Coordinates of C-alpha atoms in Angstrom, one line a residue:
M12 CA 0.0 0.0 0.0
R13 CA 2.9 2.4 0.8
K14 CA 4.3 1.7 -2.7
I15 CA 1.0 2.5 -4.3
N16 CA 0.7 5.8 -2.3
A17 CA 4.2 6.7 -3.3
L18 CA 3.7 6.0 -7.0
M19 CA 0.4 7.9 -7.1
A20 CA 2.1 10.8 -5.3
L21 CA 4.9 10.8 -7.9
L22 CA 2.4 10.6 -10.7
I23 CA 0.6 13.7 -9.5
T24 CA 3.9 15.3 -8.8
G25 CA 5.1 14.7 -12.3
Y26 CA 1.9 16.3 -13.6
I27 CA 1.8 19.3 -11.3
I28 CA 5.5 20.2 -11.1
G29 CA 5.4 21.5 -14.7
I30 CA 7.1 24.1 -16.7
V31 CA 4.9 27.0 -15.5
N32 CA 6.5 26.6 -12.1
Y33 CA 9.8 27.6 -13.6
I34 CA 9.2 30.2 -16.2
L35 CA 6.3 32.3 -14.9
L36 CA 5.5 31.8 -11.2
P37 CA 8.9 33.0 -10.0
K38 CA 8.4 36.3 -11.8
Y39 CA 5.2 37.1 -9.9
S40 CA 6.6 35.7 -6.6
I41 CA 9.4 38.2 -6.9
I42 CA 7.3 41.2 -8.0
F43 CA 4.4 40.8 -5.5
G44 CA 6.5 39.5 -2.6
L45 CA 5.0 38.0 0.5
K46 CA 1.5 39.5 -0.2
G47 CA 1.4 37.9 -3.5
M48 CA 2.7 34.6 -2.1
M49 CA 0.0 34.6 0.6
I50 CA -2.7 35.2 -2.0
G51 CA -1.2 32.6 -4.2
T52 CA -1.1 30.1 -1.3
L53 CA -4.8 30.7 -0.7
V54 CA -5.6 30.0 -4.3
S55 CA -3.3 27.0 -4.2
V56 CA -5.2 25.6 -1.2
I57 CA -8.5 26.1 -3.1
A58 CA -7.1 24.3 -6.1
L59 CA -6.1 21.4 -3.9
I60 CA -9.6 21.2 -2.5
L61 CA -11.0 21.0 -6.0
I62 CA -8.4 18.4 -7.0
R63 CA -9.3 16.3 -4.0
S64 CA -13.0 16.6 -4.8
E65 CA -12.6 15.6 -8.4
V66 CA -10.4 12.6 -7.5
E67 CA -12.7 11.4 -4.8
S68 CA -15.8 11.7 -7.0
T69 CA -14.7 9.0 -9.5
K70 CA -12.8 7.1 -6.8
R71 CA -16.0 6.6 -4.7
T72 CA -18.4 5.9 -7.6
R73 CA -15.9 3.8 -9.5
Y74 CA -17.2 5.2 -12.7
L75 CA -14.9 6.0 -15.6
P76 CA -14.8 9.7 -16.3
Y77 CA -17.1 9.9 -19.4
E78 CA -19.5 7.5 -17.7
F79 CA -19.4 9.7 -14.6
M80 CA -20.1 12.8 -16.7
F81 CA -22.9 11.1 -18.6
K82 CA -24.7 9.2 -15.7
V83 CA -24.0 11.5 -12.7
S84 CA -23.5 15.1 -13.7
R85 CA -25.3 14.9 -17.0
T86 CA -22.6 17.0 -18.7
P87 CA -20.9 14.8 -21.3
G88 CA -20.0 17.9 -23.3
L89 CA -17.5 18.9 -20.6
M90 CA -15.4 15.9 -21.5
I91 CA -15.0 17.0 -25.1
T92 CA -14.1 20.5 -23.8
F93 CA -11.5 19.0 -21.5
V94 CA -9.9 17.0 -24.3
L95 CA -9.7 20.0 -26.6
F96 CA -8.1 22.2 -23.9
L97 CA -5.8 19.3 -23.0
V98 CA -4.3 19.1 -26.5
F99 CA -3.7 22.8 -26.6
V100 CA -1.8 22.6 -23.2
A101 CA 0.1 19.6 -24.3
G102 CA 1.3 21.3 -27.5
I103 CA 2.2 24.5 -25.7
T104 CA 4.1 22.6 -23.0
S105 CA 6.0 20.6 -25.5
Y106 CA 7.0 23.8 -27.3
L107 CA 8.3 25.4 -24.1
S108 CA 10.1 22.2 -23.2
G109 CA 11.8 22.2 -26.6
W110 CA 12.9 25.7 -26.0
A111 CA 14.9 24.4 -23.0
L112 CA 16.6 21.8 -25.2
I113 CA 18.0 24.1 -27.8
F114 CA 20.6 25.3 -25.3
L115 CA 21.8 21.7 -24.7
L116 CA 22.0 21.0 -28.4
G117 CA 23.6 24.3 -29.4
Q118 CA 20.8 25.1 -31.9
D119 CA 18.9 28.3 -32.6
S120 CA 15.2 29.0 -32.1
S121 CA 14.3 27.6 -35.5
F122 CA 14.7 24.1 -34.1
I123 CA 12.2 24.6 -31.2
V124 CA 9.2 23.3 -33.2
L125 CA 11.1 20.2 -34.3
L126 CA 12.1 19.5 -30.7
A127 CA 8.5 20.0 -29.5
L128 CA 7.3 17.5 -32.1
L129 CA 9.9 15.0 -31.0
T130 CA 8.9 15.5 -27.4
I131 CA 5.3 14.6 -28.2
L132 CA 6.3 11.6 -30.4
I133 CA 8.7 10.3 -27.7
A134 CA 6.0 10.7 -25.0
A135 CA 3.5 8.8 -27.2
L136 CA 6.0 6.1 -28.0
L137 CA 6.9 5.6 -24.3
L138 CA 3.2 5.3 -23.4
L139 CA 2.8 2.6 -26.0
M140 CA 5.8 0.7 -24.8
A141 CA 5.2 1.3 -21.1
K142 CA 1.6 0.1 -21.2
G143 CA 0.8 -0.6 -17.5
R144 CA 4.1 0.8 -16.3
T145 CA 3.3 4.4 -17.0
V146 CA 3.1 5.3 -13.3
E147 CA 6.5 3.8 -12.6
L148 CA 8.0 5.8 -15.5
L149 CA 6.6 9.0 -14.3
A150 CA 7.7 8.3 -10.8
A151 CA 11.3 8.0 -11.9
L152 CA 11.2 11.1 -14.0
S153 CA 9.6 13.1 -11.2
V154 CA 12.3 12.2 -8.8
L155 CA 14.9 13.2 -11.4
V156 CA 13.2 16.6 -11.9
I157 CA 13.3 17.4 -8.2
V158 CA 16.8 16.3 -7.6
L159 CA 18.3 18.0 -10.7
T160 CA 16.5 21.3 -10.0
L161 CA 17.7 21.6 -6.4
V162 CA 21.2 20.4 -7.1
S163 CA 21.7 22.8 -10.1
V164 CA 20.3 25.9 -8.4
F165 CA 22.3 25.2 -5.2
Q166 CA 25.6 24.8 -7.1
I167 CA 24.9 27.8 -9.4
R168 CA 24.4 29.8 -6.2
N169 CA 27.9 28.7 -5.0
E170 CA 29.5 29.5 -8.4
A171 CA 27.7 32.9 -8.6
S172 CA 28.9 33.9 -5.1
S173 CA 32.5 33.6 -6.2
V174 CA 32.3 35.1 -9.6
I175 CA 29.9 38.0 -9.2
V176 CA 32.1 40.7 -7.6
S177 CA 30.5 43.9 -8.7
E178 CA 28.8 45.8 -5.8
Q179 CA 26.1 47.0 -8.1
A180 CA 25.4 43.4 -9.3
K181 CA 25.2 42.2 -5.7
L182 CA 22.8 45.1 -4.9
Y183 CA 20.5 44.0 -7.8
M184 CA 20.5 40.4 -6.5
D185 CA 19.9 41.5 -2.9
H186 CA 17.0 43.7 -4.1
V187 CA 15.3 40.6 -5.7
F188 CA 15.8 38.6 -2.5
S189 CA 14.4 41.3 -0.2
Q190 CA 11.5 42.0 -2.6
M191 CA 10.5 38.3 -2.5
W192 CA 10.2 38.4 1.2
S193 CA 8.7 41.9 1.6
L194 CA 5.2 42.8 2.5
D195 CA 5.5 46.2 1.0
S196 CA 5.4 45.3 -2.7
P197 CA 2.3 46.8 -4.5
L198 CA -0.2 44.6 -6.1
D199 CA -1.3 45.0 -9.7
V200 CA -4.7 43.5 -10.4
Q201 CA -4.0 42.5 -14.0
G202 CA -0.6 41.0 -13.1
L203 CA -2.1 39.3 -10.1
T204 CA -4.8 37.8 -12.3
V205 CA -2.2 36.3 -14.6
F206 CA -0.3 35.0 -11.5
L207 CA -3.4 33.3 -10.1
S208 CA -4.3 31.9 -13.5
G209 CA -0.8 30.5 -13.7
I210 CA -1.2 28.8 -10.4
I211 CA -4.4 27.2 -11.5
L212 CA -2.7 26.1 -14.7
A213 CA 0.3 24.8 -12.8
F214 CA -2.0 22.6 -10.6
G215 CA -3.3 21.0 -13.8
L216 CA -7.0 22.0 -13.5
G217 CA -9.3 22.6 -16.4
A218 CA -8.4 19.4 -18.3
G219 CA -10.4 16.7 -16.4
V220 CA -7.2 14.9 -15.5
Y221 CA -8.1 14.3 -11.9
Y222 CA -11.4 12.6 -12.8
V223 CA -9.3 10.1 -14.7
I224 CA -6.8 9.7 -11.9
G225 CA -9.6 9.1 -9.4
S226 CA -11.1 6.4 -11.6
F227 CA -8.1 4.1 -11.2
S228 CA -6.9 5.2 -7.7
P229 CA -7.1 2.6 -5.0
E230 CA -9.7 3.1 -2.3
E231 CA -7.0 3.2 0.4
L232 CA -5.2 6.2 -1.2
K233 CA -5.0 9.2 1.1
I234 CA -5.2 11.8 -1.6
G235 CA -5.1 14.7 0.9
R236 CA -1.6 13.6 2.1
V237 CA -0.4 13.2 -1.4
L238 CA -1.6 16.7 -2.4
L239 CA 0.0 18.2 0.7
G240 CA 3.4 16.7 -0.2
V241 CA 3.1 17.9 -3.8
F242 CA 2.2 21.4 -2.6
V243 CA 5.3 21.6 -0.4
L244 CA 7.5 20.4 -3.3
Q245 CA 5.9 23.0 -5.6
I246 CA 6.7 25.8 -3.2
I247 CA 10.3 24.7 -2.8
L248 CA 10.9 24.4 -6.5
S249 CA 9.3 27.7 -7.3
I250 CA 11.5 29.4 -4.7
A251 CA 14.5 27.7 -6.1
A252 CA 13.6 29.0 -9.6
S253 CA 13.2 32.5 -8.2
Y254 CA 16.7 32.4 -6.7
A255 CA 18.0 31.2 -10.1
V256 CA 16.4 34.4 -11.6
A257 CA 18.1 36.5 -9.0
Y258 CA 21.5 35.0 -9.7
S259 CA 20.9 35.5 -13.4
L260 CA 20.1 39.2 -12.9
G261 CA 23.3 39.7 -10.9
A262 CA 25.3 37.8 -13.5
S263 CA 23.8 39.8 -16.3
F264 CA 24.9 43.1 -14.8
Q265 CA 28.3 41.7 -14.1
A266 CA 28.6 40.7 -17.8
F267 CA 27.6 44.2 -18.8
E268 CA 30.0 45.9 -16.4
N269 CA 32.9 43.6 -17.5
A270 CA 32.1 44.5 -21.1
V271 CA 32.0 48.3 -20.4
H272 CA 35.5 48.1 -18.8
N273 CA 37.0 46.0 -21.5
P274 CA 38.2 48.1 -24.4
N275 CA 38.4 45.1 -26.7
V276 CA 34.6 44.5 -26.5
P277 CA 32.8 46.2 -29.5
S278 CA 30.1 48.7 -28.6
K279 CA 27.4 46.5 -30.2
E280 CA 28.4 43.7 -27.8
V281 CA 28.2 46.0 -24.8
F282 CA 24.7 47.1 -25.9
R283 CA 23.7 43.4 -26.2
F284 CA 24.8 42.8 -22.6
Y285 CA 22.9 45.9 -21.5
Q286 CA 19.7 44.7 -23.3
K287 CA 19.8 41.3 -21.6
F288 CA 20.3 43.0 -18.2
Q289 CA 17.3 45.3 -18.8
M290 CA 15.1 42.5 -19.9
L291 CA 15.8 40.5 -16.8
K292 CA 15.4 43.6 -14.6
T293 CA 12.0 44.2 -16.2
Y294 CA 11.1 40.6 -15.7
T295 CA 11.6 41.1 -11.9
E296 CA 9.9 44.4 -11.7
N297 CA 7.0 44.9 -14.2
P298 CA 3.9 42.7 -13.7
S299 CA 2.3 44.0 -16.9
V300 CA 4.8 42.5 -19.3
S301 CA 3.1 40.0 -21.6
V302 CA 3.3 36.2 -21.0
Y303 CA 5.1 35.8 -24.3
D304 CA 7.8 38.4 -23.4
S305 CA 8.2 37.0 -19.9
I306 CA 8.8 33.5 -21.4
K307 CA 11.4 34.9 -23.8
T308 CA 13.2 36.7 -21.0
F309 CA 13.3 33.6 -18.8
Y310 CA 15.1 31.7 -21.6
L311 CA 17.9 34.3 -21.5
I312 CA 19.0 32.8 -18.2
P313 CA 21.2 29.9 -19.4
A314 CA 23.1 32.2 -21.8
V315 CA 23.6 34.9 -19.2
L316 CA 24.9 32.4 -16.6
L317 CA 27.3 30.9 -19.1
E318 CA 28.7 34.3 -20.1
V319 CA 29.7 35.1 -16.5
I320 CA 30.2 31.7 -15.0
P321 CA 31.7 29.5 -17.8
K322 CA 32.6 26.8 -15.3
S323 CA 29.0 26.3 -14.5
R324 CA 28.2 24.9 -18.0
V325 CA 27.3 21.5 -16.6
L326 CA 25.1 23.0 -13.9
V327 CA 23.2 25.2 -16.3
Y328 CA 22.7 22.2 -18.6
L329 CA 21.3 20.3 -15.6
L330 CA 18.9 23.1 -14.9
M331 CA 17.7 23.0 -18.5
V332 CA 17.4 19.2 -18.4
S333 CA 15.2 19.5 -15.2
L334 CA 13.2 22.2 -17.0
Y335 CA 12.7 20.0 -20.0
L336 CA 11.8 17.0 -17.9
A337 CA 9.3 19.1 -15.9
G338 CA 7.5 19.8 -19.2
F339 CA 8.0 16.3 -20.5
T340 CA 6.4 14.6 -17.5
T341 CA 3.4 16.9 -17.9
V342 CA 3.1 16.1 -21.6
I343 CA 3.1 12.3 -20.8
V344 CA 0.3 12.7 -18.3
L345 CA -1.7 14.9 -20.6
I346 CA -1.5 12.6 -23.5
E347 CA -2.2 9.5 -21.4
M348 CA -5.2 11.0 -19.7
G349 CA -6.4 12.6 -22.9
A350 CA -6.2 9.2 -24.6
Q351 CA -8.2 7.6 -21.8
M352 CA -10.9 10.2 -22.1
T353 CA -10.9 10.1 -25.9
A354 CA -11.2 6.3 -25.9
E355 CA -14.3 6.6 -23.8
V356 CA -15.9 9.4 -25.8
I357 CA -15.5 7.9 -29.3
Q358 CA -15.5 4.3 -28.1
T359 CA -12.1 3.3 -29.6
S360 CA -9.0 1.5 -28.4
R361 CA -6.3 3.0 -26.3
R362 CA -3.8 2.9 -29.2
S363 CA -6.2 4.7 -31.5
A364 CA -7.0 7.3 -28.8
L365 CA -3.3 7.9 -28.2
A366 CA -2.9 8.5 -31.9
V367 CA -5.7 11.0 -32.0
V368 CA -4.5 13.0 -28.9
S369 CA -0.9 12.9 -30.1
I370 CA -1.8 14.2 -33.6
L371 CA -3.9 17.1 -32.2
S372 CA -1.0 18.0 -29.8
L373 CA 1.5 17.8 -32.7
A374 CA -0.7 20.2 -34.7
T375 CA -0.8 22.7 -31.8
A376 CA 3.0 22.5 -31.3
A377 CA 3.6 22.9 -35.1
V378 CA 1.5 26.1 -35.5
I379 CA 2.9 27.9 -32.5
G380 CA 6.2 28.1 -34.2
N381 CA 4.7 31.2 -35.7
E382 CA 5.4 34.1 -33.3
T383 CA 1.9 35.6 -33.6
L384 CA 0.2 32.3 -33.1
F385 CA 2.4 31.6 -30.1
K386 CA 1.3 34.9 -28.6
I387 CA -2.3 33.9 -29.1
L388 CA -2.2 30.2 -28.2
G389 CA 0.4 30.7 -25.5
F390 CA -2.0 33.1 -23.7
L391 CA -5.1 31.0 -24.3
P392 CA -4.8 28.8 -21.1
F393 CA -4.4 32.0 -19.0
S394 CA -7.5 33.6 -20.5
I395 CA -9.8 30.7 -19.9
I396 CA -8.3 28.5 -17.1
G397 CA -10.3 30.1 -14.2
L398 CA -13.6 29.5 -16.0
L399 CA -12.7 26.0 -17.0
A400 CA -11.6 25.1 -13.4
A401 CA -15.0 26.3 -12.1
L402 CA -16.9 24.3 -14.7
E403 CA -14.6 21.3 -14.0
A404 CA -15.7 21.3 -10.3
Y405 CA -19.4 21.1 -11.1
P406 CA -19.7 17.3 -11.8
A407 CA -18.0 16.5 -8.4
L408 CA -20.7 18.4 -6.6
K409 CA -23.2 15.7 -7.5
V410 CA -21.6 13.0 -5.3
L411 CA -19.9 14.8 -2.4
Q412 CA -21.1 15.0 1.1
S413 CA -22.6 18.3 2.3
N414 CA -19.5 19.8 3.9
E415 CA -17.3 18.7 1.0
R416 CA -19.9 20.1 -1.4
L417 CA -19.9 23.5 0.3
L418 CA -16.1 23.8 0.2
T419 CA -16.0 22.7 -3.5
A420 CA -18.8 25.2 -4.4
L421 CA -16.9 28.0 -2.7
G422 CA -13.7 27.0 -4.5
A423 CA -15.5 26.9 -7.8
A424 CA -16.9 30.4 -7.1
V425 CA -13.3 31.7 -6.5
M426 CA -12.2 30.1 -9.8
L427 CA -15.1 31.7 -11.6
V428 CA -14.2 35.1 -10.3
I429 CA -10.6 34.7 -11.4
G430 CA -11.8 33.4 -14.8
L431 CA -14.2 36.4 -15.3
V432 CA -11.5 38.9 -14.4
S433 CA -9.0 37.2 -16.7
L434 CA -11.5 37.3 -19.5
Y435 CA -12.1 41.0 -18.8
Y436 CA -8.4 41.8 -19.1
S437 CA -8.1 39.6 -22.2
F438 CA -10.8 41.5 -24.0
T439 CA -9.4 44.9 -23.0
G440 CA -5.9 43.9 -24.0
P441 CA -4.1 43.7 -27.3
L442 CA -5.6 41.8 -30.3
T443 CA -3.6 38.6 -29.6
M444 CA -5.1 38.5 -26.1
K445 CA -8.6 39.1 -27.5
L446 CA -8.2 36.2 -30.0
A447 CA -6.8 33.9 -27.2
A448 CA -10.0 34.5 -25.2
I449 CA -12.3 34.0 -28.1
I450 CA -10.6 30.7 -29.0
G451 CA -10.8 29.7 -25.4
L452 CA -14.5 30.4 -25.2
I453 CA -15.0 28.4 -28.4
L454 CA -13.7 25.4 -26.5
L455 CA -16.8 25.6 -24.4
V456 CA -19.2 25.1 -27.3
P457 CA -19.5 21.3 -26.7
V458 CA -21.1 22.0 -23.4
A459 CA -24.0 23.6 -25.3
F460 CA -24.7 20.3 -27.0
N461 CA -25.2 18.3 -23.8
G462 CA -28.7 17.4 -24.7
I463 CA -27.7 15.9 -28.1
L464 CA -24.8 14.0 -26.5
L465 CA -27.1 12.6 -23.8
G466 CA -29.6 11.5 -26.4
G467 CA -26.9 9.9 -28.5
G468 CA -25.5 8.2 -25.4
R469 CA -28.8 6.5 -24.7
Q470 CA -29.0 5.1 -28.2
R471 CA -25.4 3.7 -27.8

């Protein structure tokens, strides 16, 4: 039983400890300080309540997810919405993971799409080969992600301490550290909304995954304990990533200062160092910077660290490997869970369902190689995730006890508020954000056809 609990814990860890924890959550943790962290913790606890409710609903009834949606909540259209959202997230995650790999392979950004496609294909192939051993595979990868992240950040800290000698660079680093743990940082509603949407996304809500996990979870599984452990790990890794950002900011200024005082460095090169420093500085100060620009800035970190701390090449590569694996484990879970849901909805084999989900994910990863489409589709999850998380909680309300139902309803209400505020800022933002929100709302169209799906289900 302990082994099952451990494996399930690592399965959920592999899904939740994803790439968003590295590239976006540290930014807002730094900018909003302790106030932001406290609000984020509150939303995280609410997310955990919803996750527990969703897992317990199918665990107690022993229904498969689509069967549960059809017979209990009478919302089979939600399952189609979940699958559609899931393939978008899988494609986007694979693209962000591929971005991490280009530094390891020494390639330019034109190879990101190819690496994203390979990531999805490898994930699908592993799922076909692993068959019933998927949980064990994810468990091993999850442990690797945690160990590599903590080891690389700790060692980068040691290297940075000995190489970064500029007093101004140290001041910039210290400012980030003090800002993280300060209660005086102002809160920006729009930035806070993206932050909270990122937290919901990081917990993997909105895709129906936890209904699938609950359907095969053993009755003895203490899901509350599992989620508590995952939550603690998520906090630790997010803080570690924030510290990596701080060291990178200090290293960036050190590189700029070294270039200024070196007469052999061309002025264009000096300006390039200055631009990198300014982008990282903005990343740690401006909550209004778009999701796309924030992601681009985060991926400056490996190059910045290598310019100032050349001996840390192995450590930077380890950090990028952990970043890639964090996205890869999420992609594996998304494709597997999406395949299980698809197999139920269209009544096909697991192999065929895996092919369907993989092809749709591949299509998403391929099109976001275009910068404009990436700005649109990359923001799509943030525009709609709160609303999806609220809708996702609805089926669980049908089987929970009164006290659990009340907590779940309150949690869904909070998600709904975040979702509506996010939609408001999406529709008042640039055209790419408007289009992201419109596409996100289109994903909800299947819910409008519940009646037809219920009728078709009876005939089947």
